[in-house]
PDB file of N, CA and C in Angstrom:
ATOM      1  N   UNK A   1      16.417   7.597 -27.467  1.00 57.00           N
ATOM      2  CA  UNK A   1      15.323   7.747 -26.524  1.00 57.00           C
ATOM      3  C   UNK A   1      15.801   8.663 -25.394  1.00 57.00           C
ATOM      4  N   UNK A   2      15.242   9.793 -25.074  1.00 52.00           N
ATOM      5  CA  UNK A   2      15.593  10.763 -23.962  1.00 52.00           C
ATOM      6  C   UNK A   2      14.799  10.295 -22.835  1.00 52.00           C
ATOM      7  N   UNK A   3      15.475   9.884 -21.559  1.00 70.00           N
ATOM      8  CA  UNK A   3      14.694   9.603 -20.481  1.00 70.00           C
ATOM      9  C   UNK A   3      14.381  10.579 -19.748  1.00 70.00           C
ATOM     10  N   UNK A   4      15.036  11.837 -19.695  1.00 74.00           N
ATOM     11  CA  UNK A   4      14.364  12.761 -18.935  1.00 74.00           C
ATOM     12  C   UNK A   4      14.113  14.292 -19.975  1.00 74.00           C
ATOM     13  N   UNK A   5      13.530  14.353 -20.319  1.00 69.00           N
ATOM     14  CA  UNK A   5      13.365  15.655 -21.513  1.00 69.00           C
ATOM     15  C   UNK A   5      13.287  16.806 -21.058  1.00 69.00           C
ATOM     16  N   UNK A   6      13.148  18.050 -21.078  1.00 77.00           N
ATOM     17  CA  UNK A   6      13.668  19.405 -20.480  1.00 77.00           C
ATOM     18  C   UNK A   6      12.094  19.373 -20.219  1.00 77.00           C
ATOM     19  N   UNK A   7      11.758  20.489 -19.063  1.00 80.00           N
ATOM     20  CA  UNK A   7      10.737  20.708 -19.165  1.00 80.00           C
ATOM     21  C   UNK A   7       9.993  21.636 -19.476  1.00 80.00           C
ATOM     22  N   UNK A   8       8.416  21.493 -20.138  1.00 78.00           N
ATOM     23  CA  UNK A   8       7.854  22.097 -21.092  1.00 78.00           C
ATOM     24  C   UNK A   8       7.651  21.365 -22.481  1.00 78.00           C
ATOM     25  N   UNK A   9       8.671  19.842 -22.604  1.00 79.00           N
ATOM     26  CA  UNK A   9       8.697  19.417 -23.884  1.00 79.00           C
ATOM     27  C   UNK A   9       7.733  18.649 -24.063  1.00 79.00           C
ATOM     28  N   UNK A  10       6.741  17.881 -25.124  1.00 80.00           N
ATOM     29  CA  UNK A  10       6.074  16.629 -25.019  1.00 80.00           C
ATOM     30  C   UNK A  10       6.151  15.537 -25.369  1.00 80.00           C
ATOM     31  N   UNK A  11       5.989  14.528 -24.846  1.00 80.00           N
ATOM     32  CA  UNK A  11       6.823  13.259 -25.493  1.00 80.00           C
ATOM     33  C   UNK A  11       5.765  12.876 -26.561  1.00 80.00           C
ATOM     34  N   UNK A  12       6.252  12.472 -27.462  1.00 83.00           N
ATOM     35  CA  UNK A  12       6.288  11.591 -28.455  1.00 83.00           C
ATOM     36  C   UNK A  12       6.393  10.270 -28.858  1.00 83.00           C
ATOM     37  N   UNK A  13       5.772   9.870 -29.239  1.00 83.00           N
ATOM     38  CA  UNK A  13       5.464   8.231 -29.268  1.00 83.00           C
ATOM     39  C   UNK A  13       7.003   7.632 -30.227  1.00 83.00           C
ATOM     40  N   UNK A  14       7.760   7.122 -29.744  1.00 83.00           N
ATOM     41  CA  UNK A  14       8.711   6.496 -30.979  1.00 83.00           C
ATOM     42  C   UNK A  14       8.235   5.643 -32.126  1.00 83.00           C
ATOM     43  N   UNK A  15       7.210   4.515 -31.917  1.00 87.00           N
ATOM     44  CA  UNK A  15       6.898   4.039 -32.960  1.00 87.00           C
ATOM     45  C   UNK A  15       5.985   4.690 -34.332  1.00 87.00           C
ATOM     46  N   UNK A  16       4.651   5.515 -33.782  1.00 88.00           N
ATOM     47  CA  UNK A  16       4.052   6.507 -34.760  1.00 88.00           C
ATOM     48  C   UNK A  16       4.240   7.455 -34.722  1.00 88.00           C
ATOM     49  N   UNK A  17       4.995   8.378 -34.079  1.00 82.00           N
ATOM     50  CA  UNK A  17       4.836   9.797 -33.822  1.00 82.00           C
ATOM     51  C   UNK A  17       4.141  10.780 -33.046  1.00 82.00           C
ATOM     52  N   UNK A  18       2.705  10.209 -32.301  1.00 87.00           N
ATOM     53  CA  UNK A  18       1.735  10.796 -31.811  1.00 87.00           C
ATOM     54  C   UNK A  18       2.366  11.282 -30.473  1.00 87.00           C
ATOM     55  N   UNK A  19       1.604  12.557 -30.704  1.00 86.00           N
ATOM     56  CA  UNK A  19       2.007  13.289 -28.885  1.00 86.00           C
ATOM     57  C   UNK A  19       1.387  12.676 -27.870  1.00 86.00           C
ATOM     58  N   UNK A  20       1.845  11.969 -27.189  1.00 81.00           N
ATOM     59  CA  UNK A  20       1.553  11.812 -25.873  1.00 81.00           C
ATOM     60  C   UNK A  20       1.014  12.368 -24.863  1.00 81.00           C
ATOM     61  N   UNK A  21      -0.060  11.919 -23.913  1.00 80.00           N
ATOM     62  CA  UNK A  21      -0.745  12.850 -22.917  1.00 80.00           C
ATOM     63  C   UNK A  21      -0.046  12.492 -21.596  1.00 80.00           C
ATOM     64  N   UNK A  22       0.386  13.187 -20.996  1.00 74.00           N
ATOM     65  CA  UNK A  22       0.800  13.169 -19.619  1.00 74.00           C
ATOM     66  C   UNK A  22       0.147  12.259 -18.542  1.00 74.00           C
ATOM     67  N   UNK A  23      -0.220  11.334 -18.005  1.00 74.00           N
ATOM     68  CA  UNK A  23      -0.711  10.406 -16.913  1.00 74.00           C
ATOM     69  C   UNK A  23       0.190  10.924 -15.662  1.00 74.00           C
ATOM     70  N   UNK A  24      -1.353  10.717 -14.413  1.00 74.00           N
ATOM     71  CA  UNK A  24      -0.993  11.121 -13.426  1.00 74.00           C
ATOM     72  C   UNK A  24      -0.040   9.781 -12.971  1.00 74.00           C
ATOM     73  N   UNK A  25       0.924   9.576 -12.188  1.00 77.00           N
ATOM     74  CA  UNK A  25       1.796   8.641 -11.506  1.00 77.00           C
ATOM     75  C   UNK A  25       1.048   7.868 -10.697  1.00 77.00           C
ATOM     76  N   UNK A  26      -0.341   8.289  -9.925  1.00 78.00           N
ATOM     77  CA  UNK A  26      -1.271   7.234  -9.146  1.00 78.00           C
ATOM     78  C   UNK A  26      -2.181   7.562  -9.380  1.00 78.00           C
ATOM     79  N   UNK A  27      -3.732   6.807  -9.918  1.00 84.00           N
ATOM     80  CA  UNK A  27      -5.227   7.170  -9.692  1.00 84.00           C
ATOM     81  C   UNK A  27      -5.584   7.354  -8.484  1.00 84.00           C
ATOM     82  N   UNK A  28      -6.330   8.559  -8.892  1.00 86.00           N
ATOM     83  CA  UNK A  28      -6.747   8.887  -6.965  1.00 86.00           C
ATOM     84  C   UNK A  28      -7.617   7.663  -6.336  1.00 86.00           C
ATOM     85  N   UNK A  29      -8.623   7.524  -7.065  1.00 91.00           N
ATOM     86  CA  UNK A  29      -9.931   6.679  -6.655  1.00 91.00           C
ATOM     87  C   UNK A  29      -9.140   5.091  -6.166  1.00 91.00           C
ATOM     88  N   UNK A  30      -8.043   4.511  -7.193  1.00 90.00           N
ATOM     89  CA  UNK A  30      -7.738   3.157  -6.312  1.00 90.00           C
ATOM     90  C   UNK A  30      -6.367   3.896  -5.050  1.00 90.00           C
ATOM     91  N   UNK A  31      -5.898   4.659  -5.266  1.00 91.00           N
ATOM     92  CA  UNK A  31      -5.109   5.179  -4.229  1.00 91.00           C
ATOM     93  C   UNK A  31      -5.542   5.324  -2.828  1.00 91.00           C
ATOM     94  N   UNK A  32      -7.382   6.013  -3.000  1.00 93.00           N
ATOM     95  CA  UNK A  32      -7.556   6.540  -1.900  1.00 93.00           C
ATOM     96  C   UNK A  32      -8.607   5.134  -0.877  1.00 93.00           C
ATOM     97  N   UNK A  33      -8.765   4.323  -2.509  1.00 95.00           N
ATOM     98  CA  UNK A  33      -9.137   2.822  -1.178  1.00 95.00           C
ATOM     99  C   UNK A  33      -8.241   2.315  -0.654  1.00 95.00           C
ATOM    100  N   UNK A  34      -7.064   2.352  -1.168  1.00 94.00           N
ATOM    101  CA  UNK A  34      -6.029   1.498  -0.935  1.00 94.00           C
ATOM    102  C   UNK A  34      -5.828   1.981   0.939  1.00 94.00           C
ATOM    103  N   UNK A  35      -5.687   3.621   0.672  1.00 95.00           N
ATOM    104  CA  UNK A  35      -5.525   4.493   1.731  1.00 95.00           C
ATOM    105  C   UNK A  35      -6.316   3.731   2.759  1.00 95.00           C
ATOM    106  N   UNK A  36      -7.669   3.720   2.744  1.00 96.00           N
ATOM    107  CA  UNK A  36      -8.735   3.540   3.190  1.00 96.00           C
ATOM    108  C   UNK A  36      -8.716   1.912   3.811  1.00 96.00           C
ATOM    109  N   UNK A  37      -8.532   1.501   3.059  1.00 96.00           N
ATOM    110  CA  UNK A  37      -8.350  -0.473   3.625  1.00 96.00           C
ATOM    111  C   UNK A  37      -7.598  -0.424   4.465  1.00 96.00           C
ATOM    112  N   UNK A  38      -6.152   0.189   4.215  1.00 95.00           N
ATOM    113  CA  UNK A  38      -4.870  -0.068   4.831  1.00 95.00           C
ATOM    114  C   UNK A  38      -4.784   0.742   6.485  1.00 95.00           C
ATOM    115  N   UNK A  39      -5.995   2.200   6.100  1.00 95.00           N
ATOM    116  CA  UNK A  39      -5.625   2.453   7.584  1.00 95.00           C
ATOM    117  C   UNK A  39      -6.600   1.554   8.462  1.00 95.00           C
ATOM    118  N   UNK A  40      -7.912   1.062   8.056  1.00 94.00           N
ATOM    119  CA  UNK A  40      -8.906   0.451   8.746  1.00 94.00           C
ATOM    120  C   UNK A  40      -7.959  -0.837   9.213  1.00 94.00           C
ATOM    121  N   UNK A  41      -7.025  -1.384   8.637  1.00 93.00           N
ATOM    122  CA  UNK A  41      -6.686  -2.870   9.142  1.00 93.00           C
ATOM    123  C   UNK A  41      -5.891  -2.426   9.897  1.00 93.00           C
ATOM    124  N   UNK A  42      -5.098  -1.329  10.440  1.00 91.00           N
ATOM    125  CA  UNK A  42      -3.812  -0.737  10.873  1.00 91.00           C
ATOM    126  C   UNK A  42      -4.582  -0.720  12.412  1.00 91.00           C
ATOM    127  N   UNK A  43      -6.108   0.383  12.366  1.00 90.00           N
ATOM    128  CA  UNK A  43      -6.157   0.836  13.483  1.00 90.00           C
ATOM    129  C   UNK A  43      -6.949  -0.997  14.097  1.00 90.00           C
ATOM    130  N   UNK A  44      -7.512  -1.863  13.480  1.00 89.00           N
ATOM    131  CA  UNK A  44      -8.379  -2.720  13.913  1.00 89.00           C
ATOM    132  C   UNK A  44      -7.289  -3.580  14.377  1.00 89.00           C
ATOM    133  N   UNK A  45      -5.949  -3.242  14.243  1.00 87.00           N
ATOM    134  CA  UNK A  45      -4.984  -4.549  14.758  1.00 87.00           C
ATOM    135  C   UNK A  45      -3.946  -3.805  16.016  1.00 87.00           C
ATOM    136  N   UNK A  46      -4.717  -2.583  16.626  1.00 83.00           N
ATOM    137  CA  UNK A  46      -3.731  -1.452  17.260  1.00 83.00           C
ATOM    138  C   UNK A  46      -3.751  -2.117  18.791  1.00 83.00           C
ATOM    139  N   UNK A  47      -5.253  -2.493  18.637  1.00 79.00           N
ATOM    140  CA  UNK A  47      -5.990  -2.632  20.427  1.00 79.00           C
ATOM    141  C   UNK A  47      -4.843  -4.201  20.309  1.00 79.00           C
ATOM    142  N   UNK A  48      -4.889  -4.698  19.991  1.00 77.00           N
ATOM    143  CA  UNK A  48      -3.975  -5.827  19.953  1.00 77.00           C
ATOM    144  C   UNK A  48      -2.832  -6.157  20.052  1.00 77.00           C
ATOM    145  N   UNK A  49      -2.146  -5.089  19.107  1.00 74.00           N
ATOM    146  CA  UNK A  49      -0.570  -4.902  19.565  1.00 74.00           C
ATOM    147  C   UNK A  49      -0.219  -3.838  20.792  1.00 74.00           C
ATOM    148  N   UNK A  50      -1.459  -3.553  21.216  1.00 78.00           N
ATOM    149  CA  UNK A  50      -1.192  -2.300  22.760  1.00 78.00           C
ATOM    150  C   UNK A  50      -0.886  -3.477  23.997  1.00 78.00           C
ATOM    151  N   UNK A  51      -1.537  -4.144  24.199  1.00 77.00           N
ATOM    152  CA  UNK A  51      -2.526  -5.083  25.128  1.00 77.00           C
ATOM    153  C   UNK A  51      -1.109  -5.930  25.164  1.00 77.00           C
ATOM    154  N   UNK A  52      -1.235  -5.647  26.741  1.00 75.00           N
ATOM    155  CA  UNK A  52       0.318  -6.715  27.272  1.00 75.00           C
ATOM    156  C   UNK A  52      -0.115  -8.378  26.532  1.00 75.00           C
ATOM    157  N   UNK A  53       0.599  -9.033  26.435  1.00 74.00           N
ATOM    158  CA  UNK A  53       0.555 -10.479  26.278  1.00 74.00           C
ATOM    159  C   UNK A  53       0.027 -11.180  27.064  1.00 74.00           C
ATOM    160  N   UNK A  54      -0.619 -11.959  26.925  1.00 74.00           N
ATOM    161  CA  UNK A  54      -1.021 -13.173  28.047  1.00 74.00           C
ATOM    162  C   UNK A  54      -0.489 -14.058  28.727  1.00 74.00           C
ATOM    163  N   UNK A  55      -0.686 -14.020  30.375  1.00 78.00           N
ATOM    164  CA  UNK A  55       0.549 -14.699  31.015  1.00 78.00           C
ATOM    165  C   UNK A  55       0.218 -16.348  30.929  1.00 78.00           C
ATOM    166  N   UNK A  56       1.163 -17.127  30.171  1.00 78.00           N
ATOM    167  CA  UNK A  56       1.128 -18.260  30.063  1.00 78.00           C
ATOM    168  C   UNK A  56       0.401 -18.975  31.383  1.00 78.00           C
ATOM    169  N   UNK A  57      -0.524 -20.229  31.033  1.00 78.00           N
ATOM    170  CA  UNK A  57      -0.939 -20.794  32.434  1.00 78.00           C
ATOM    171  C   UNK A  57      -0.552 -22.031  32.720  1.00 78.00           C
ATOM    172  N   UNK A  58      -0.226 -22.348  33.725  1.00 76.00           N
ATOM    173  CA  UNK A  58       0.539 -23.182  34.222  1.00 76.00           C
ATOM    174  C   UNK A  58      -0.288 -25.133  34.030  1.00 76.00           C
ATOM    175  N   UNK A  59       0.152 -25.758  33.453  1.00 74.00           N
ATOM    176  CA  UNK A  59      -0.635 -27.166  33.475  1.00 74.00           C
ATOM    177  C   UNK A  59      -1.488 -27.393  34.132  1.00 74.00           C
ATOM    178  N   UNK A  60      -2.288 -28.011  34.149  1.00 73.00           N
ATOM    179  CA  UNK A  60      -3.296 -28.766  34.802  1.00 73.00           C
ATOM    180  C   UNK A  60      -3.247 -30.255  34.528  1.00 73.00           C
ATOM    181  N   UNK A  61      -3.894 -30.630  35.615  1.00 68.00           N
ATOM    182  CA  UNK A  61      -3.425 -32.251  35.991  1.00 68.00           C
ATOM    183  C   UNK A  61      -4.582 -33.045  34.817  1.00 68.00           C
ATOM    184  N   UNK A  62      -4.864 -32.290  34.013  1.00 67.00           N
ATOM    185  CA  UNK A  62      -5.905 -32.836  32.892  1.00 67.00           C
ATOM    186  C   UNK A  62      -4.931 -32.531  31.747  1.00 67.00           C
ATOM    187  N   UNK A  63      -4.331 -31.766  31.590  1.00 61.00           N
ATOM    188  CA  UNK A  63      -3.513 -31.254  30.045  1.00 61.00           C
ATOM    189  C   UNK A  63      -2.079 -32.561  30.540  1.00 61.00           C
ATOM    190  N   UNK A  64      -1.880 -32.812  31.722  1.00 58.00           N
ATOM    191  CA  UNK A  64      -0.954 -34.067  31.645  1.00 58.00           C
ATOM    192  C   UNK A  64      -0.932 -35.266  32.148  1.00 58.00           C
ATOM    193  N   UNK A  65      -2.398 -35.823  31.363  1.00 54.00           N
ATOM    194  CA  UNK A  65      -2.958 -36.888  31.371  1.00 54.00           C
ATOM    195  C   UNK A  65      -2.400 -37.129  30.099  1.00 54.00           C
TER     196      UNK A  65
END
């Protein structure tokens, strides 16, 4: 089995013989939702991680009851 074959060659199926068609490495269409989900949750969680923290508040004579 040759894992990297010169290029120009076509692979070949080992078990029947049939030439093989080349596949792209990612489909665009689930790639480009993926794209798409991942930046929408990125920018919708931005205002959130900008935004100083909230200054803890100090007890109240009801929370130490």
């Amino acid at each position: 089995m040759v894992l990297h074959p010169p290029k120009g060659a076509l692979p070949v199926c080992s078990s029947c013989g049939a030439v093989m068609e080349r596949q792209p490495l990612v489909k665009p269409v689930p790639f480009l939702v993926l794209l798409a989900v991942g930046s929408a949750l990125i920018t919708m969680s931005l205002p959130g991680l900008l935004r100083p923290p909230a200054t803890p508040k100090p007890p109240t004579s009801e929370t130490l009851a």
